N, CA, C and O atoms as a printed pandas DataFrame, in Angstrom:
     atom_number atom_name residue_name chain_id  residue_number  x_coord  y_coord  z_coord
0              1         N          UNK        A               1    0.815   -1.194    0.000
1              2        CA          UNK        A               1    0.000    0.000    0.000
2              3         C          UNK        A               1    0.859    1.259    0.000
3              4         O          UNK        A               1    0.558    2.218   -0.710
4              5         N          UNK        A               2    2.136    1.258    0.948
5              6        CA          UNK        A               2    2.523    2.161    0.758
6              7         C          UNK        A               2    3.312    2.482   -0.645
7              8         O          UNK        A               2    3.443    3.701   -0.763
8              9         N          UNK        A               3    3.792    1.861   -1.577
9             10        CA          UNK        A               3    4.259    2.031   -2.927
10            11         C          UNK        A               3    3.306    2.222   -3.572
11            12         O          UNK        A               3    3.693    2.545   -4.695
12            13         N          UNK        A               4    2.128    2.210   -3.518
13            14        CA          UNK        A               4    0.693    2.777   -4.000
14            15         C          UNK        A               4    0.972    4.459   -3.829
15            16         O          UNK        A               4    1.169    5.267   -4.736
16            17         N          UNK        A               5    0.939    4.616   -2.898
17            18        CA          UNK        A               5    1.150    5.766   -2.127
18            19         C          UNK        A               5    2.240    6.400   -2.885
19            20         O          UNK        A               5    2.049    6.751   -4.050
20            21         N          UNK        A               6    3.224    6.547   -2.372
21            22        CA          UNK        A               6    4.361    6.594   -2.825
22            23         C          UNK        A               6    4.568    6.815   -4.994
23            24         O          UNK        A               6    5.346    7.614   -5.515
24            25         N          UNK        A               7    3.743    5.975   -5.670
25            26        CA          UNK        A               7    3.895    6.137   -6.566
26            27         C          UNK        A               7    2.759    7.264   -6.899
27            28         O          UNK        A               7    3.055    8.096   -7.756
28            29         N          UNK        A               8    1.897    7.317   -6.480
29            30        CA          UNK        A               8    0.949    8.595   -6.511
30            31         C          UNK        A               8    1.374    9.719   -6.607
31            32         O          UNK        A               8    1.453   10.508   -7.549
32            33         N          UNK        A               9    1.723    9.766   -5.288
33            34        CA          UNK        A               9    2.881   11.456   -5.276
34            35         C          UNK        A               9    3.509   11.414   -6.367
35            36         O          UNK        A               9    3.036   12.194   -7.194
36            37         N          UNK        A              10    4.630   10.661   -6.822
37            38        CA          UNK        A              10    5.022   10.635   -7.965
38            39         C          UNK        A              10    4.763   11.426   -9.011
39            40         O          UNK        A              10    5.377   12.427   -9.383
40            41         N          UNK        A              11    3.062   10.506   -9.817
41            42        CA          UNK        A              11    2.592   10.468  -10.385
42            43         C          UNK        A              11    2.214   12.217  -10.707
43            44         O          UNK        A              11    2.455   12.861  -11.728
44            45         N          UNK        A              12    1.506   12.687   -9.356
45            46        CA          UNK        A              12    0.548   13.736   -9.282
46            47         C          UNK        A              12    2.157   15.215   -9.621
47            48         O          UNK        A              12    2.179   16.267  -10.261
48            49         N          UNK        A              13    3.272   14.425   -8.737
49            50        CA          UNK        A              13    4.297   15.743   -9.159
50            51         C          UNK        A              13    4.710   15.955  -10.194
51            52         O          UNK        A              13    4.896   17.056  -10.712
52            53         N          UNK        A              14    4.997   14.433  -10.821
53            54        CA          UNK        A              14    5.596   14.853  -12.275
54            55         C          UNK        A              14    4.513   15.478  -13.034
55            56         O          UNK        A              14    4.758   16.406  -13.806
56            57         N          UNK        A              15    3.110   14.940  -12.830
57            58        CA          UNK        A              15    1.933   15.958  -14.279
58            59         C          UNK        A              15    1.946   17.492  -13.594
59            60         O          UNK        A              15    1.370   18.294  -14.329
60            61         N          UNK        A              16    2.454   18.068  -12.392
61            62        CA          UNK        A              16    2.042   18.894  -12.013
62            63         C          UNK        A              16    3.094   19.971  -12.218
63            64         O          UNK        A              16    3.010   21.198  -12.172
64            65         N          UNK        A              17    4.166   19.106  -12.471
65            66        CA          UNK        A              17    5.209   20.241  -13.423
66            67         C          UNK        A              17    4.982   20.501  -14.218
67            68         O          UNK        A              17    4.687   21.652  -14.541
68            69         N          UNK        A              18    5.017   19.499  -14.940
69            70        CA          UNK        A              18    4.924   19.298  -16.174
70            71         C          UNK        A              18    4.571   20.379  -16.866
71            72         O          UNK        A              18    5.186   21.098  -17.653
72            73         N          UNK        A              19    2.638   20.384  -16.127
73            74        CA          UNK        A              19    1.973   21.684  -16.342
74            75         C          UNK        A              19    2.047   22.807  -15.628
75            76         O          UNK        A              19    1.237   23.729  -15.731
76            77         N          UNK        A              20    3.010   22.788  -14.876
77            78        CA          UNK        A              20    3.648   24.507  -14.696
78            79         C          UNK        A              20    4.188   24.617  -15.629
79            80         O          UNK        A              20    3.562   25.080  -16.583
80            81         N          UNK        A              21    5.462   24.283  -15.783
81            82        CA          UNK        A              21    6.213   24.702  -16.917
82            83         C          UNK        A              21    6.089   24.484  -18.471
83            84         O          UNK        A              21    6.948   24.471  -19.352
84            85         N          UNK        A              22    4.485   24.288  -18.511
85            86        CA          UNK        A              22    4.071   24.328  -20.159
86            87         C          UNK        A              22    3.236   25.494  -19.549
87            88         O          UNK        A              22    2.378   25.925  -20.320
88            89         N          UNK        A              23    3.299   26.056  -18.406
89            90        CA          UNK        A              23    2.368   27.099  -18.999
90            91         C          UNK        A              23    3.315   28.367  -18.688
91            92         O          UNK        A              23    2.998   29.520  -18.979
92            93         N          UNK        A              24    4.284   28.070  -18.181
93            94        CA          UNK        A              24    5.273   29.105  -18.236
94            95         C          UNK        A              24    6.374   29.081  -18.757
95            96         O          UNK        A              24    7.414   29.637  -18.407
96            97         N          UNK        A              25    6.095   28.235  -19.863
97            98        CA          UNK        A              25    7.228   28.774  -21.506
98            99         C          UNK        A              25    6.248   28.261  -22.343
99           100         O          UNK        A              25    6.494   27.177  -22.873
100          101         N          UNK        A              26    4.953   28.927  -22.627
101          102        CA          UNK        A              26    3.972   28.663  -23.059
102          103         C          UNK        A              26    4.448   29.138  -24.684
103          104         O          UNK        A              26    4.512   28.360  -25.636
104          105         N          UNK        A              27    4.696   30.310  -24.717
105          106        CA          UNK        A              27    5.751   30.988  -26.099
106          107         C          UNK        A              27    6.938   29.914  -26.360
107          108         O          UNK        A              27    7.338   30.306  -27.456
108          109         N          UNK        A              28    7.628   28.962  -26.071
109          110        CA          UNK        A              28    8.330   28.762  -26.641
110          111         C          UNK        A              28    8.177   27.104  -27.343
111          112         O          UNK        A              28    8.381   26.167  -26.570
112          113         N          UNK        A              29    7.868   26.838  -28.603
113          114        CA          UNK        A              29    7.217   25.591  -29.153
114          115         C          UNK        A              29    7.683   24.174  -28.518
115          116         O          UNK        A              29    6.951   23.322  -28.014
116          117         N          UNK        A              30    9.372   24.139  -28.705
117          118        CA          UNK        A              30    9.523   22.862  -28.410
118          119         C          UNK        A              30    9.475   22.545  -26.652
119          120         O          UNK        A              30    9.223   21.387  -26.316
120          121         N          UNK        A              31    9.758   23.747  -25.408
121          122        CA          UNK        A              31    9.421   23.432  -24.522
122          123         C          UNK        A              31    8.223   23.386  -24.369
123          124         O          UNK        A              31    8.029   23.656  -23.184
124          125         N          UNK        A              32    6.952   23.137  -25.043
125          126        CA          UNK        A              32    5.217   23.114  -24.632
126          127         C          UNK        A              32    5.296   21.465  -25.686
127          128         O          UNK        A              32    4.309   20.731  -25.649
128          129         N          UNK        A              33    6.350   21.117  -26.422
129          130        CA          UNK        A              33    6.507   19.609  -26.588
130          131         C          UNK        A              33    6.963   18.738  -25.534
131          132         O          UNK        A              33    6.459   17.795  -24.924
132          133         N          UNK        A              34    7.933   19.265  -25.508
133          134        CA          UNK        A              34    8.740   18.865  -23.876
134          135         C          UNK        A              34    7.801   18.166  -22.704
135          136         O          UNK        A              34    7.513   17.046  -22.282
136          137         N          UNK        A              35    7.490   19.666  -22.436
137          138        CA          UNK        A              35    6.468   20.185  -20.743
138          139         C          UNK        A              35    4.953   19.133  -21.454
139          140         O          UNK        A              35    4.364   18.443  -20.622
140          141         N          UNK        A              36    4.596   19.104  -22.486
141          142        CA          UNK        A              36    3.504   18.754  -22.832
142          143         C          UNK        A              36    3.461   17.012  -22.417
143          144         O          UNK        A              36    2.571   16.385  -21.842
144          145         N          UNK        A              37    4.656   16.591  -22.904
145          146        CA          UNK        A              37    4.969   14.967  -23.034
146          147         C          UNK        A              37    4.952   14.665  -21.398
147          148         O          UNK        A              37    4.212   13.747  -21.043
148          149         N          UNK        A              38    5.815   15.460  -20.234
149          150        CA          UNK        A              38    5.864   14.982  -19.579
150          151         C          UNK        A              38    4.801   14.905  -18.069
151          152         O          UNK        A              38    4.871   14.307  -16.995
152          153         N          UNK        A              39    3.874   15.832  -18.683
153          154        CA          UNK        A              39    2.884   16.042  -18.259
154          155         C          UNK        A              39    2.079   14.978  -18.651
155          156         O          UNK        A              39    1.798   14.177  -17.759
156          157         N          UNK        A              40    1.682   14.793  -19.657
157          158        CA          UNK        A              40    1.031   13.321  -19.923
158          159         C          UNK        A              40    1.626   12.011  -19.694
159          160         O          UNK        A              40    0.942   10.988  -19.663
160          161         N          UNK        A              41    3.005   12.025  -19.517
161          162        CA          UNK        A              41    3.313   11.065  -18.416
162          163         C          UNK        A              41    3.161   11.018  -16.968
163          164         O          UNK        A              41    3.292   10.055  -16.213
164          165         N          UNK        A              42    2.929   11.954  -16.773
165          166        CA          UNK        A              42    2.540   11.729  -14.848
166          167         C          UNK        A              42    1.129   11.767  -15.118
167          168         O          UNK        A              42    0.564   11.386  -14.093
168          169         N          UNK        A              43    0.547   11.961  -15.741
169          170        CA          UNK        A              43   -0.717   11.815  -15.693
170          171         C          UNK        A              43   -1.055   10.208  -15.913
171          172         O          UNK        A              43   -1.795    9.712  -15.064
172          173         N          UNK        A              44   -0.652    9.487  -16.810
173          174        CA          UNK        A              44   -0.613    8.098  -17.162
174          175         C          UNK        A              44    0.044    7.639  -15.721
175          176         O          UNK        A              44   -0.562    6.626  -15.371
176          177         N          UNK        A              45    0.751    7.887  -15.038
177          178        CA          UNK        A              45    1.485    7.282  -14.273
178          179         C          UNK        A              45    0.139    7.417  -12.721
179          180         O          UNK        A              45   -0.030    6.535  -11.879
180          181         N          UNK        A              46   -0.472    8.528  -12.770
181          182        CA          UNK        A              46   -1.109    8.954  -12.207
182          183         C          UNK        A              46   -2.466    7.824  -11.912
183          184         O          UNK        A              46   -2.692    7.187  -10.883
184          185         N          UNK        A              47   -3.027    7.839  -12.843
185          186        CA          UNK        A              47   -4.002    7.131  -13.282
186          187         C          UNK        A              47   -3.928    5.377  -12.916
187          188         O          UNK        A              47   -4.633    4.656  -12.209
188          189         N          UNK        A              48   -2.800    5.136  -13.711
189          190        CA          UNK        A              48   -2.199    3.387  -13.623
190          191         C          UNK        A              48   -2.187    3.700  -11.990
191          192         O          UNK        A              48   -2.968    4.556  -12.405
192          193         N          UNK        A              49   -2.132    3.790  -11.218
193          194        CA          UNK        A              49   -1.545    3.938   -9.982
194          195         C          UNK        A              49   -3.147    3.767   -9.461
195          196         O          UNK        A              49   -3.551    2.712   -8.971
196          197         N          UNK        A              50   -3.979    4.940   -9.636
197          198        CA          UNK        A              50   -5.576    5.038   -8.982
198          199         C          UNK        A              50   -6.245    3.443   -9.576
199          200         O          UNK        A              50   -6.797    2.561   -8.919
200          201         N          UNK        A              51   -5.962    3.499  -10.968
201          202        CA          UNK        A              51   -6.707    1.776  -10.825
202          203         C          UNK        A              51   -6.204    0.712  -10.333
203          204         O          UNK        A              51   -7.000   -0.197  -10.098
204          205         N          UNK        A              52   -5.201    0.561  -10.122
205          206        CA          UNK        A              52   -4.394   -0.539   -9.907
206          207         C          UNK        A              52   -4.751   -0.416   -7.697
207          208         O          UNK        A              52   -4.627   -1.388   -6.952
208          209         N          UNK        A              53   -5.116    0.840   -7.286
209          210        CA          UNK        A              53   -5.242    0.832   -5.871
210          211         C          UNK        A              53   -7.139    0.423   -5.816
211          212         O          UNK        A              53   -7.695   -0.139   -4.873
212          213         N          UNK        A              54   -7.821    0.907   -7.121
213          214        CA          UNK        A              54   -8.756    0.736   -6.879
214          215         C          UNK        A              54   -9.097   -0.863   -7.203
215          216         O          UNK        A              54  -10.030   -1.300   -6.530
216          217         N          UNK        A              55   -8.689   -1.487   -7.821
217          218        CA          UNK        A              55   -8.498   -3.169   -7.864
218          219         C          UNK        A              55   -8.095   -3.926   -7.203
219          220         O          UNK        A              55   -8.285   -5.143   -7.216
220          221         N          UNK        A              56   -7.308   -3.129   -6.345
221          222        CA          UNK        A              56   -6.881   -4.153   -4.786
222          223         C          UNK        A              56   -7.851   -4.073   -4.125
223          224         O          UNK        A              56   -8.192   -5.174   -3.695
224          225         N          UNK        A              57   -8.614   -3.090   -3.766
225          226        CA          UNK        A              57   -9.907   -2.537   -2.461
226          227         C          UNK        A              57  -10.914   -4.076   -3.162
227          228         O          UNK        A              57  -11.453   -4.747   -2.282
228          229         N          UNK        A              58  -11.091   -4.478   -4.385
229          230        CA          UNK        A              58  -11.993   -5.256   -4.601
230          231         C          UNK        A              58  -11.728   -6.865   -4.309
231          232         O          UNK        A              58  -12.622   -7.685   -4.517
């Protein structure tokens, strides 16, 4: 449970940069590729994490 945990935070920090810093080099193209990609990886990471905790509870 706690690597549940643990990968959450993770999850929730990396999309939460991610999308800071796509929105503050919003002007510059390839960092909003960058910031964009890795934001949708913590978000995926995010997610895999909530189902995978919500499939144990069952």
């Amino acid at each position: 449970m706690i690597f549940n945990v643990i990968g959450l935070a993770i999850g929730v920090l990396i999309s939460g940069a991610g999308i800071y810093y796509l929105h503050k080099e919003k002007g510059d193209k390839e960092s909003r590729k960058i910031y964009g990609i890795t934001a949708g990886i913590g978000a995926v990471i995010t997610i895999f994490i909530i189902v995978k905790m919500l499939l144990e509870l069952l």
